[in-house]
PDB file of C-alpha atoms in Angstrom:
ATOM      1  CA  UNK A   2       0.193  -0.024  -0.175  1.00 49.00           C
ATOM      2  CA  UNK A   3       2.697   2.577   0.290  1.00 50.00           C
ATOM      3  CA  UNK A   4       4.008   1.769  -2.911  1.00 48.00           C
ATOM      4  CA  UNK A   5       1.027   2.796  -4.655  1.00 52.00           C
ATOM      5  CA  UNK A   6       0.312   5.771  -2.123  1.00 52.00           C
ATOM      6  CA  UNK A   7       3.640   6.947  -3.196  1.00 51.00           C
ATOM      7  CA  UNK A   8       4.429   6.714   1.081  1.00 56.00           C
ATOM      8  CA  UNK A   9       7.907   7.727   2.059  1.00 58.00           C
ATOM      9  CA  UNK A  10       8.138   4.685   4.073  1.00 66.00           C
ATOM     10  CA  UNK A  11       6.522   1.456   5.093  1.00 83.00           C
ATOM     11  CA  UNK A  12       6.668   1.994   8.645  1.00 89.00           C
ATOM     12  CA  UNK A  13       3.033   0.120  10.442  1.00 92.00           C
ATOM     13  CA  UNK A  14       0.593   3.261  10.903  1.00 90.00           C
ATOM     14  CA  UNK A  15      -0.616   1.160  13.946  1.00 92.00           C
ATOM     15  CA  UNK A  16       2.557   1.258  16.134  1.00 91.00           C
ATOM     16  CA  UNK A  17       4.803   2.668  13.651  1.00 88.00           C
ATOM     17  CA  UNK A  18       8.092   0.973  15.123  1.00 87.00           C
ATOM     18  CA  UNK A  19       8.176  -1.699  12.431  1.00 88.00           C
ATOM     19  CA  UNK A  20       7.805  -2.177   8.634  1.00 89.00           C
ATOM     20  CA  UNK A  21       4.551  -3.188   8.078  1.00 89.00           C
ATOM     21  CA  UNK A  22       3.466  -6.474   6.166  1.00 90.00           C
ATOM     22  CA  UNK A  23       0.361  -8.863   6.515  1.00 90.00           C
ATOM     23  CA  UNK A  24       2.569 -11.212   9.252  1.00 90.00           C
ATOM     24  CA  UNK A  25       3.435  -8.048  11.246  1.00 92.00           C
ATOM     25  CA  UNK A  26      -0.021  -6.157  11.024  1.00 91.00           C
ATOM     26  CA  UNK A  27      -2.007  -9.254  12.313  1.00 91.00           C
ATOM     27  CA  UNK A  28       0.659 -10.884  14.672  1.00 88.00           C
ATOM     28  CA  UNK A  29       3.198  -8.808  15.402  1.00 89.00           C
ATOM     29  CA  UNK A  30       2.083  -5.247  16.009  1.00 93.00           C
ATOM     30  CA  UNK A  31       2.100  -3.723  19.459  1.00 92.00           C
ATOM     31  CA  UNK A  32      -1.499  -2.393  18.914  1.00 92.00           C
ATOM     32  CA  UNK A  33      -3.094  -5.303  17.224  1.00 92.00           C
ATOM     33  CA  UNK A  34      -1.610  -7.710  20.003  1.00 91.00           C
ATOM     34  CA  UNK A  35      -3.195  -5.393  22.712  1.00 90.00           C
ATOM     35  CA  UNK A  36      -6.303  -5.939  20.791  1.00 90.00           C
ATOM     36  CA  UNK A  37      -5.810  -9.776  20.818  1.00 90.00           C
ATOM     37  CA  UNK A  38      -5.426  -9.500  24.583  1.00 87.00           C
ATOM     38  CA  UNK A  39      -8.307  -7.396  25.256  1.00 83.00           C
ATOM     39  CA  UNK A  40     -11.817  -8.923  25.438  1.00 76.00           C
ATOM     40  CA  UNK A  41     -13.973 -10.366  24.164  1.00 75.00           C
ATOM     41  CA  UNK A  42     -12.212 -13.432  24.536  1.00 78.00           C
ATOM     42  CA  UNK A  43      -8.737 -12.408  24.807  1.00 80.00           C
ATOM     43  CA  UNK A  44      -5.828 -14.906  23.683  1.00 80.00           C
ATOM     44  CA  UNK A  45      -1.932 -14.540  23.036  1.00 71.00           C
ATOM     45  CA  UNK A  46      -2.418 -15.865  19.476  1.00 77.00           C
ATOM     46  CA  UNK A  47       0.428 -18.110  19.763  1.00 74.00           C
ATOM     47  CA  UNK A  48       1.753 -18.415  16.005  1.00 79.00           C
ATOM     48  CA  UNK A  49       3.771 -21.136  14.776  1.00 82.00           C
ATOM     49  CA  UNK A  50       7.353 -20.074  13.038  1.00 82.00           C
ATOM     50  CA  UNK A  51       7.529 -22.933  10.946  1.00 83.00           C
ATOM     51  CA  UNK A  52       4.439 -21.625   8.827  1.00 85.00           C
ATOM     52  CA  UNK A  53       3.608 -19.189   6.452  1.00 88.00           C
ATOM     53  CA  UNK A  54       1.210 -16.323   7.264  1.00 88.00           C
ATOM     54  CA  UNK A  55      -1.599 -18.065   5.521  1.00 89.00           C
ATOM     55  CA  UNK A  56      -0.945 -21.299   7.045  1.00 89.00           C
ATOM     56  CA  UNK A  57      -1.107 -19.602  10.297  1.00 87.00           C
ATOM     57  CA  UNK A  58      -4.377 -18.172   9.583  1.00 91.00           C
ATOM     58  CA  UNK A  59      -5.749 -21.592   8.224  1.00 91.00           C
ATOM     59  CA  UNK A  60      -5.180 -22.913  11.901  1.00 88.00           C
ATOM     60  CA  UNK A  61      -7.955 -20.477  13.240  1.00 89.00           C
ATOM     61  CA  UNK A  62     -10.553 -23.080  11.949  1.00 89.00           C
ATOM     62  CA  UNK A  63      -9.943 -25.344  14.886  1.00 87.00           C
ATOM     63  CA  UNK A  64     -10.667 -24.370  18.223  1.00 84.00           C
ATOM     64  CA  UNK A  65      -8.057 -24.229  20.821  1.00 80.00           C
ATOM     65  CA  UNK A  66      -8.119 -27.233  22.849  1.00 78.00           C
ATOM     66  CA  UNK A  67      -9.548 -25.722  26.010  1.00 73.00           C
ATOM     67  CA  UNK A  68     -12.199 -23.760  23.781  1.00 72.00           C
ATOM     68  CA  UNK A  69     -15.330 -24.448  26.215  1.00 69.00           C
ATOM     69  CA  UNK A  70     -18.723 -25.477  24.438  1.00 65.00           C
ATOM     70  CA  UNK A  71     -21.101 -22.914  24.002  1.00 63.00           C
ATOM     71  CA  UNK A  72     -18.475 -20.262  22.925  1.00 67.00           C
ATOM     72  CA  UNK A  73     -18.960 -18.999  19.248  1.00 77.00           C
ATOM     73  CA  UNK A  74     -16.243 -20.287  16.832  1.00 83.00           C
ATOM     74  CA  UNK A  75     -12.598 -19.594  17.151  1.00 86.00           C
ATOM     75  CA  UNK A  76     -12.386 -18.604  13.462  1.00 89.00           C
ATOM     76  CA  UNK A  77     -15.299 -16.080  14.154  1.00 89.00           C
ATOM     77  CA  UNK A  78     -13.530 -14.364  16.728  1.00 88.00           C
ATOM     78  CA  UNK A  79     -10.225 -14.439  14.684  1.00 91.00           C
ATOM     79  CA  UNK A  80     -11.900 -13.069  11.771  1.00 92.00           C
ATOM     80  CA  UNK A  81     -13.813 -10.289  13.447  1.00 91.00           C
ATOM     81  CA  UNK A  82     -10.782  -8.861  15.337  1.00 93.00           C
ATOM     82  CA  UNK A  83      -8.710  -9.055  12.306  1.00 93.00           C
ATOM     83  CA  UNK A  84     -11.056  -7.266   9.986  1.00 92.00           C
ATOM     84  CA  UNK A  85     -11.223  -4.431  12.657  1.00 93.00           C
ATOM     85  CA  UNK A  86      -7.855  -3.951  13.170  1.00 94.00           C
ATOM     86  CA  UNK A  87      -7.697  -3.572   8.990  1.00 93.00           C
ATOM     87  CA  UNK A  88     -10.689  -0.976   9.488  1.00 92.00           C
ATOM     88  CA  UNK A  89      -8.495   1.102  11.813  1.00 92.00           C
ATOM     89  CA  UNK A  90      -5.379   0.494   9.765  1.00 92.00           C
ATOM     90  CA  UNK A  91      -7.459   2.117   7.094  1.00 91.00           C
ATOM     91  CA  UNK A  92      -9.087   4.650   8.881  1.00 89.00           C
ATOM     92  CA  UNK A  93      -5.437   6.277  10.059  1.00 90.00           C
ATOM     93  CA  UNK A  94      -4.426   6.151   6.427  1.00 88.00           C
ATOM     94  CA  UNK A  95      -7.257   7.102   4.569  1.00 88.00           C
ATOM     95  CA  UNK A  96      -9.394   9.482   7.166  1.00 87.00           C
ATOM     96  CA  UNK A  97      -6.572  10.392  10.024  1.00 87.00           C
ATOM     97  CA  UNK A  98      -8.871   8.658  12.318  1.00 86.00           C
ATOM     98  CA  UNK A  99      -7.843   7.373  15.648  1.00 87.00           C
ATOM     99  CA  UNK A 100      -8.971   5.273  18.143  1.00 85.00           C
ATOM    100  CA  UNK A 101      -7.740   3.841  21.026  1.00 85.00           C
ATOM    101  CA  UNK A 102      -7.044  -0.144  21.567  1.00 85.00           C
ATOM    102  CA  UNK A 103      -9.608  -0.353  24.493  1.00 81.00           C
ATOM    103  CA  UNK A 104     -12.373   1.767  22.266  1.00 81.00           C
ATOM    104  CA  UNK A 105     -11.996  -0.628  19.248  1.00 85.00           C
ATOM    105  CA  UNK A 106     -12.493  -3.774  21.846  1.00 83.00           C
ATOM    106  CA  UNK A 107     -15.578  -2.427  22.554  1.00 78.00           C
ATOM    107  CA  UNK A 108     -17.058  -2.073  19.054  1.00 80.00           C
ATOM    108  CA  UNK A 109     -16.031  -5.280  18.588  1.00 84.00           C
ATOM    109  CA  UNK A 110     -18.169  -6.537  21.208  1.00 78.00           C
ATOM    110  CA  UNK A 111     -20.752  -4.637  20.034  1.00 72.00           C
ATOM    111  CA  UNK A 112     -20.530  -6.268  16.281  1.00 78.00           C
ATOM    112  CA  UNK A 113     -20.169  -9.915  17.748  1.00 77.00           C
ATOM    113  CA  UNK A 114     -23.384  -8.866  19.697  1.00 68.00           C
ATOM    114  CA  UNK A 115     -25.094  -7.817  16.653  1.00 64.00           C
ATOM    115  CA  UNK A 116     -24.568 -10.807  14.788  1.00 64.00           C
ATOM    116  CA  UNK A 117     -25.826 -13.199  17.151  1.00 56.00           C
ATOM    117  CA  UNK A 118     -29.094 -10.916  17.624  1.00 50.00           C
ATOM    118  CA  UNK A 119     -30.802 -12.457  14.817  1.00 43.00           C
ATOM    119  CA  UNK A 120     -30.750 -15.966  16.517  1.00 41.00           C
ATOM    120  CA  UNK A 121     -32.088 -14.635  19.725  1.00 36.00           C
ATOM    121  CA  UNK A 122     -35.704 -14.570  20.808  1.00 35.00           C
ATOM    122  CA  UNK A 123     -37.449 -13.078  23.710  1.00 36.00           C
ATOM    123  CA  UNK A 124     -37.021 -15.908  25.502  1.00 34.00           C
ATOM    124  CA  UNK A 125     -38.549 -16.296  28.742  1.00 33.00           C
ATOM    125  CA  UNK A 126     -36.631 -17.865  32.213  1.00 34.00           C
ATOM    126  CA  UNK A 127     -37.984 -20.925  31.322  1.00 34.00           C
ATOM    127  CA  UNK A 128     -37.409 -21.293  27.814  1.00 36.00           C
ATOM    128  CA  UNK A 129     -34.697 -24.676  27.556  1.00 34.00           C
ATOM    129  CA  UNK A 130     -34.883 -25.223  23.856  1.00 36.00           C
ATOM    130  CA  UNK A 131     -31.683 -26.620  22.135  1.00 35.00           C
ATOM    131  CA  UNK A 132     -29.677 -23.461  21.289  1.00 36.00           C
ATOM    132  CA  UNK A 133     -26.454 -22.738  19.113  1.00 35.00           C
ATOM    133  CA  UNK A 134     -22.591 -22.024  20.228  1.00 36.00           C
ATOM    134  CA  UNK A 135     -23.514 -18.329  19.822  1.00 36.00           C
ATOM    135  CA  UNK A 136     -26.968 -18.165  21.225  1.00 38.00           C
ATOM    136  CA  UNK A 137     -25.644 -19.676  24.394  1.00 39.00           C
ATOM    137  CA  UNK A 138     -23.030 -17.316  24.360  1.00 45.00           C
ATOM    138  CA  UNK A 139     -24.565 -14.060  24.694  1.00 47.00           C
ATOM    139  CA  UNK A 140     -26.005 -14.489  27.207  1.00 57.00           C
ATOM    140  CA  UNK A 141     -28.232 -16.602  29.528  1.00 76.00           C
ATOM    141  CA  UNK A 142     -26.444 -15.360  33.332  1.00 80.00           C
ATOM    142  CA  UNK A 143     -25.306 -12.010  33.452  1.00 85.00           C
ATOM    143  CA  UNK A 144     -21.567 -11.144  32.914  1.00 83.00           C
ATOM    144  CA  UNK A 145     -19.655  -8.129  33.728  1.00 84.00           C
ATOM    145  CA  UNK A 146     -18.845  -5.290  30.938  1.00 85.00           C
ATOM    146  CA  UNK A 147     -14.791  -5.504  30.007  1.00 81.00           C
ATOM    147  CA  UNK A 148     -12.228  -3.777  31.433  1.00 77.00           C
ATOM    148  CA  UNK A 149     -12.692   0.119  31.342  1.00 82.00           C
ATOM    149  CA  UNK A 150     -16.567   0.055  30.679  1.00 89.00           C
ATOM    150  CA  UNK A 151     -19.540   0.204  32.896  1.00 94.00           C
ATOM    151  CA  UNK A 152     -22.663  -1.582  32.182  1.00 96.00           C
ATOM    152  CA  UNK A 153     -26.211  -0.511  33.246  1.00 97.00           C
ATOM    153  CA  UNK A 154     -28.841  -2.992  32.737  1.00 97.00           C
ATOM    154  CA  UNK A 155     -32.562  -1.678  32.107  1.00 98.00           C
ATOM    155  CA  UNK A 156     -36.099  -3.314  31.855  1.00 98.00           C
ATOM    156  CA  UNK A 157     -39.440  -2.119  32.415  1.00 97.00           C
ATOM    157  CA  UNK A 158     -42.483  -3.312  33.915  1.00 96.00           C
ATOM    158  CA  UNK A 159     -46.263  -2.731  32.677  1.00 96.00           C
ATOM    159  CA  UNK A 160     -49.485  -3.727  33.441  1.00 93.00           C
ATOM    160  CA  UNK A 161     -51.939  -1.079  32.148  1.00 90.00           C
ATOM    161  CA  UNK A 162     -51.955   2.336  30.362  1.00 83.00           C
ATOM    162  CA  UNK A 163     -54.001   3.412  33.581  1.00 85.00           C
ATOM    163  CA  UNK A 164     -51.375   3.354  36.029  1.00 87.00           C
ATOM    164  CA  UNK A 165     -47.444   4.016  36.212  1.00 92.00           C
ATOM    165  CA  UNK A 166     -45.244   1.773  34.347  1.00 95.00           C
ATOM    166  CA  UNK A 167     -41.865   0.680  36.429  1.00 96.00           C
ATOM    167  CA  UNK A 168     -38.296   1.268  35.340  1.00 97.00           C
ATOM    168  CA  UNK A 169     -35.583  -0.273  36.543  1.00 96.00           C
ATOM    169  CA  UNK A 170     -31.538   0.314  36.409  1.00 97.00           C
ATOM    170  CA  UNK A 171     -28.498  -1.028  37.555  1.00 95.00           C
ATOM    171  CA  UNK A 172     -24.986   0.097  37.208  1.00 96.00           C
ATOM    172  CA  UNK A 173     -21.962  -2.412  37.257  1.00 92.00           C
ATOM    173  CA  UNK A 174     -18.379  -2.078  36.407  1.00 89.00           C
ATOM    174  CA  UNK A 175     -16.288  -4.811  35.013  1.00 83.00           C
ATOM    175  CA  UNK A 176     -15.570  -6.197  38.385  1.00 79.00           C
ATOM    176  CA  UNK A 177     -19.218  -7.150  38.862  1.00 82.00           C
ATOM    177  CA  UNK A 178     -19.390  -4.584  41.399  1.00 85.00           C
ATOM    178  CA  UNK A 179     -22.905  -2.804  41.573  1.00 88.00           C
ATOM    179  CA  UNK A 180     -22.133   0.957  41.048  1.00 92.00           C
ATOM    180  CA  UNK A 181     -25.695   2.531  41.562  1.00 93.00           C
ATOM    181  CA  UNK A 182     -29.155   1.849  40.760  1.00 94.00           C
ATOM    182  CA  UNK A 183     -32.438   3.241  39.906  1.00 95.00           C
ATOM    183  CA  UNK A 184     -36.092   3.470  39.457  1.00 94.00           C
ATOM    184  CA  UNK A 185     -38.228   5.582  37.526  1.00 96.00           C
ATOM    185  CA  UNK A 186     -42.081   5.545  36.282  1.00 95.00           C
ATOM    186  CA  UNK A 187     -43.445   6.486  32.987  1.00 95.00           C
ATOM    187  CA  UNK A 188     -46.670   6.432  31.744  1.00 94.00           C
ATOM    188  CA  UNK A 189     -47.159   4.138  28.567  1.00 95.00           C
ATOM    189  CA  UNK A 190     -49.551   2.509  26.219  1.00 94.00           C
ATOM    190  CA  UNK A 191     -48.000  -0.937  26.268  1.00 96.00           C
ATOM    191  CA  UNK A 192     -45.055  -3.005  27.449  1.00 96.00           C
ATOM    192  CA  UNK A 193     -43.100  -2.350  24.082  1.00 97.00           C
ATOM    193  CA  UNK A 194     -43.262   1.567  24.896  1.00 97.00           C
ATOM    194  CA  UNK A 195     -42.515   1.102  27.989  1.00 97.00           C
ATOM    195  CA  UNK A 196     -39.041  -0.835  27.061  1.00 98.00           C
ATOM    196  CA  UNK A 197     -38.231   2.259  25.097  1.00 98.00           C
ATOM    197  CA  UNK A 198     -38.908   4.468  28.415  1.00 98.00           C
ATOM    198  CA  UNK A 199     -36.522   2.296  29.950  1.00 98.00           C
ATOM    199  CA  UNK A 200     -33.629   2.153  27.006  1.00 98.00           C
ATOM    200  CA  UNK A 201     -33.873   5.943  26.965  1.00 98.00           C
ATOM    201  CA  UNK A 202     -33.683   6.634  30.716  1.00 98.00           C
ATOM    202  CA  UNK A 203     -30.797   4.142  30.667  1.00 98.00           C
ATOM    203  CA  UNK A 204     -29.216   6.186  28.088  1.00 98.00           C
ATOM    204  CA  UNK A 205     -29.958   9.598  29.850  1.00 98.00           C
ATOM    205  CA  UNK A 206     -28.691   8.136  32.724  1.00 97.00           C
ATOM    206  CA  UNK A 207     -25.217   7.143  31.562  1.00 97.00           C
ATOM    207  CA  UNK A 208     -24.849  10.852  29.840  1.00 97.00           C
ATOM    208  CA  UNK A 209     -25.912  12.424  33.506  1.00 96.00           C
ATOM    209  CA  UNK A 210     -22.830  10.393  34.689  1.00 96.00           C
ATOM    210  CA  UNK A 211     -20.625  11.534  32.194  1.00 96.00           C
ATOM    211  CA  UNK A 212     -19.867   7.688  31.074  1.00 95.00           C
ATOM    212  CA  UNK A 213     -17.598   7.588  28.161  1.00 93.00           C
ATOM    213  CA  UNK A 214     -17.822   3.731  27.937  1.00 91.00           C
ATOM    214  CA  UNK A 215     -20.899   2.141  28.520  1.00 94.00           C
ATOM    215  CA  UNK A 216     -22.876  -0.904  27.420  1.00 94.00           C
ATOM    216  CA  UNK A 217     -26.860  -0.425  27.416  1.00 96.00           C
ATOM    217  CA  UNK A 218     -28.334  -3.912  28.038  1.00 96.00           C
ATOM    218  CA  UNK A 219     -31.941  -5.204  27.769  1.00 96.00           C
ATOM    219  CA  UNK A 220     -33.846  -8.125  27.524  1.00 95.00           C
ATOM    220  CA  UNK A 221     -36.123  -6.928  24.269  1.00 95.00           C
ATOM    221  CA  UNK A 222     -34.366  -7.924  21.123  1.00 93.00           C
ATOM    222  CA  UNK A 223     -36.381  -5.121  19.027  1.00 95.00           C
ATOM    223  CA  UNK A 224     -35.412  -2.436  21.056  1.00 96.00           C
ATOM    224  CA  UNK A 225     -31.768  -3.498  20.709  1.00 94.00           C
ATOM    225  CA  UNK A 226     -31.933  -4.184  17.228  1.00 92.00           C
ATOM    226  CA  UNK A 227     -33.203  -0.759  16.812  1.00 95.00           C
ATOM    227  CA  UNK A 228     -30.704   0.968  18.619  1.00 95.00           C
ATOM    228  CA  UNK A 229     -27.807  -0.663  16.616  1.00 90.00           C
ATOM    229  CA  UNK A 230     -29.324   0.383  13.224  1.00 89.00           C
ATOM    230  CA  UNK A 231     -31.444  -2.341  12.362  1.00 89.00           C
ATOM    231  CA  UNK A 232     -34.683  -2.438  10.828  1.00 87.00           C
ATOM    232  CA  UNK A 233     -37.401  -3.435  13.097  1.00 88.00           C
ATOM    233  CA  UNK A 234     -41.546  -3.223  13.169  1.00 94.00           C
ATOM    234  CA  UNK A 235     -41.667  -1.123  16.639  1.00 96.00           C
ATOM    235  CA  UNK A 236     -44.388   1.356  16.453  1.00 96.00           C
ATOM    236  CA  UNK A 237     -43.386   4.756  15.888  1.00 96.00           C
ATOM    237  CA  UNK A 238     -44.445   6.064  19.305  1.00 96.00           C
ATOM    238  CA  UNK A 239     -41.531   3.545  20.328  1.00 97.00           C
ATOM    239  CA  UNK A 240     -39.198   4.547  17.796  1.00 97.00           C
ATOM    240  CA  UNK A 241     -39.186   8.128  18.361  1.00 97.00           C
ATOM    241  CA  UNK A 242     -38.536   7.431  21.937  1.00 97.00           C
ATOM    242  CA  UNK A 243     -35.627   5.395  20.862  1.00 98.00           C
ATOM    243  CA  UNK A 244     -34.360   8.015  18.392  1.00 97.00           C
ATOM    244  CA  UNK A 245     -33.740  10.323  21.074  1.00 98.00           C
ATOM    245  CA  UNK A 246     -31.322   7.805  23.080  1.00 97.00           C
ATOM    246  CA  UNK A 247     -29.640   7.186  19.764  1.00 96.00           C
ATOM    247  CA  UNK A 248     -28.926  10.650  19.130  1.00 96.00           C
ATOM    248  CA  UNK A 249     -27.207  10.425  22.669  1.00 96.00           C
ATOM    249  CA  UNK A 250     -25.387   7.386  21.588  1.00 94.00           C
ATOM    250  CA  UNK A 251     -24.121   8.863  18.180  1.00 91.00           C
ATOM    251  CA  UNK A 252     -22.263  11.437  20.185  1.00 89.00           C
ATOM    252  CA  UNK A 253     -18.996  11.330  18.798  1.00 83.00           C
ATOM    253  CA  UNK A 254     -17.231  11.455  22.042  1.00 86.00           C
ATOM    254  CA  UNK A 255     -18.650   8.097  24.064  1.00 90.00           C
ATOM    255  CA  UNK A 256     -18.918   4.578  23.350  1.00 89.00           C
ATOM    256  CA  UNK A 257     -22.663   3.189  24.269  1.00 93.00           C
ATOM    257  CA  UNK A 258     -23.008  -0.046  23.052  1.00 91.00           C
ATOM    258  CA  UNK A 259     -26.516  -1.894  23.038  1.00 93.00           C
ATOM    259  CA  UNK A 260     -26.324  -5.254  23.845  1.00 91.00           C
ATOM    260  CA  UNK A 261     -29.157  -7.622  23.767  1.00 91.00           C
ATOM    261  CA  UNK A 262     -29.467 -10.470  26.805  1.00 90.00           C
ATOM    262  CA  UNK A 263     -32.073 -13.012  27.711  1.00 90.00           C
ATOM    263  CA  UNK A 264     -34.139 -12.470  30.505  1.00 91.00           C
ATOM    264  CA  UNK A 265     -32.427 -14.528  33.025  1.00 89.00           C
ATOM    265  CA  UNK A 266     -29.228 -12.107  32.445  1.00 90.00           C
ATOM    266  CA  UNK A 267     -31.451  -9.634  33.312  1.00 93.00           C
ATOM    267  CA  UNK A 268     -33.402 -10.334  36.428  1.00 91.00           C
ATOM    268  CA  UNK A 269     -32.019  -7.540  38.772  1.00 91.00           C
ATOM    269  CA  UNK A 270     -33.391  -4.767  36.523  1.00 95.00           C
ATOM    270  CA  UNK A 271     -36.695  -6.870  36.185  1.00 94.00           C
ATOM    271  CA  UNK A 272     -36.903  -7.440  39.754  1.00 91.00           C
ATOM    272  CA  UNK A 273     -36.242  -3.396  40.274  1.00 93.00           C
ATOM    273  CA  UNK A 274     -38.713  -2.146  37.791  1.00 95.00           C
ATOM    274  CA  UNK A 275     -41.707  -4.386  39.303  1.00 93.00           C
ATOM    275  CA  UNK A 276     -40.793  -2.585  42.555  1.00 91.00           C
ATOM    276  CA  UNK A 277     -40.832   0.879  40.899  1.00 92.00           C
ATOM    277  CA  UNK A 278     -44.554   0.487  39.964  1.00 92.00           C
ATOM    278  CA  UNK A 279     -45.263   0.678  43.452  1.00 89.00           C
ATOM    279  CA  UNK A 280     -43.015   3.828  44.426  1.00 87.00           C
ATOM    280  CA  UNK A 281     -44.467   7.116  45.199  1.00 82.00           C
ATOM    281  CA  UNK A 282     -41.548   9.032  43.540  1.00 87.00           C
ATOM    282  CA  UNK A 283     -38.177   8.117  41.572  1.00 91.00           C
ATOM    283  CA  UNK A 284     -35.430   6.782  43.433  1.00 89.00           C
ATOM    284  CA  UNK A 285     -31.522   6.374  43.351  1.00 89.00           C
ATOM    285  CA  UNK A 286     -29.099   4.478  45.432  1.00 90.00           C
ATOM    286  CA  UNK A 287     -25.209   4.447  44.787  1.00 85.00           C
ATOM    287  CA  UNK A 288     -24.993   2.707  48.233  1.00 78.00           C
ATOM    288  CA  UNK A 289     -27.070   1.253  50.859  1.00 78.00           C
ATOM    289  CA  UNK A 290     -29.255  -0.915  48.947  1.00 78.00           C
ATOM    290  CA  UNK A 291     -32.689  -2.484  49.428  1.00 73.00           C
ATOM    291  CA  UNK A 292     -32.479  -5.908  50.591  1.00 73.00           C
ATOM    292  CA  UNK A 293     -33.651  -7.480  47.654  1.00 68.00           C
ATOM    293  CA  UNK A 294     -31.383  -5.732  45.723  1.00 74.00           C
ATOM    294  CA  UNK A 295     -28.192  -7.120  47.762  1.00 73.00           C
ATOM    295  CA  UNK A 296     -30.028 -10.716  47.404  1.00 67.00           C
ATOM    296  CA  UNK A 297     -30.312 -10.630  43.531  1.00 68.00           C
ATOM    297  CA  UNK A 298     -26.973  -8.420  43.234  1.00 67.00           C
ATOM    298  CA  UNK A 299     -25.016 -11.333  44.704  1.00 64.00           C
ATOM    299  CA  UNK A 300     -26.887 -13.944  43.145  1.00 58.00           C
ATOM    300  CA  UNK A 301     -25.497 -12.235  39.656  1.00 55.00           C
ATOM    301  CA  UNK A 302     -22.394 -12.048  41.062  1.00 51.00           C
ATOM    302  CA  UNK A 303     -21.750 -16.030  41.721  1.00 47.00           C
ATOM    303  CA  UNK A 304     -23.168 -17.055  38.582  1.00 48.00           C
ATOM    304  CA  UNK A 305     -21.478 -15.115  36.117  1.00 44.00           C
ATOM    305  CA  UNK A 306     -18.737 -16.262  33.539  1.00 35.00           C
ATOM    306  CA  UNK A 307     -15.935 -14.300  32.418  1.00 31.00           C
TER     307      UNK A 307
END
């Protein structure tokens, strides 16, 4: 590429330390190595020095010996990370745009989530039908966000349009520690609209807290799909609510990632949303959480998988 563009040198634009080659870009560049070592699925990506670049790439089609059942195929992880590394390289050359490895890792996680959204259904906690590896992985059990990220789980509880719907929000860090909780109430015509208000409330809370890297996680597939730009059959009232959330998410200075999970991975927010319907005002906690929340938070932390 340096020959075609008449560049003065062939230095790697990602690390600026060594001449660029396919082997260097994928396996040896310091920036690329940091991407491989960051979640999702951190790995040293060991390469065999006796094999060519393409022979090493072909080994990706076999899962590592310690690969757990239910994980996305290893070749998918490798292909996505490599693609994002290449996109970052091209953005730096052609658009003079730079992202840190942590931001790029967050974008990789969001992309992998979007790959599996089409395979999900809004399953109930009692749904035990067989699933593919990708379905099992994203996720029936709550998981903390990646390092340098926070996560807000949101849910809504709707009974009728004659009474308030409840919204529950839970803020967690990468160690699984709860950093805050909030309840809100709203009037909605149906459960879909209430879920839209919950997603907007989560996004606004993240903005209010001046969060930079944050997962916005809920258990409605259609809501999450719309937030990442996919077509949906949501009502115009719901999409107008979610458009306000997307305006916040589109800010160039933040990295908010909408993520879909099964209801079994969103139980704390679900419980809090149900309680919110009976409260006389909105509530927020940063410590001294209610007992019912403490029990659920303990269960989440004992069950999550790294």
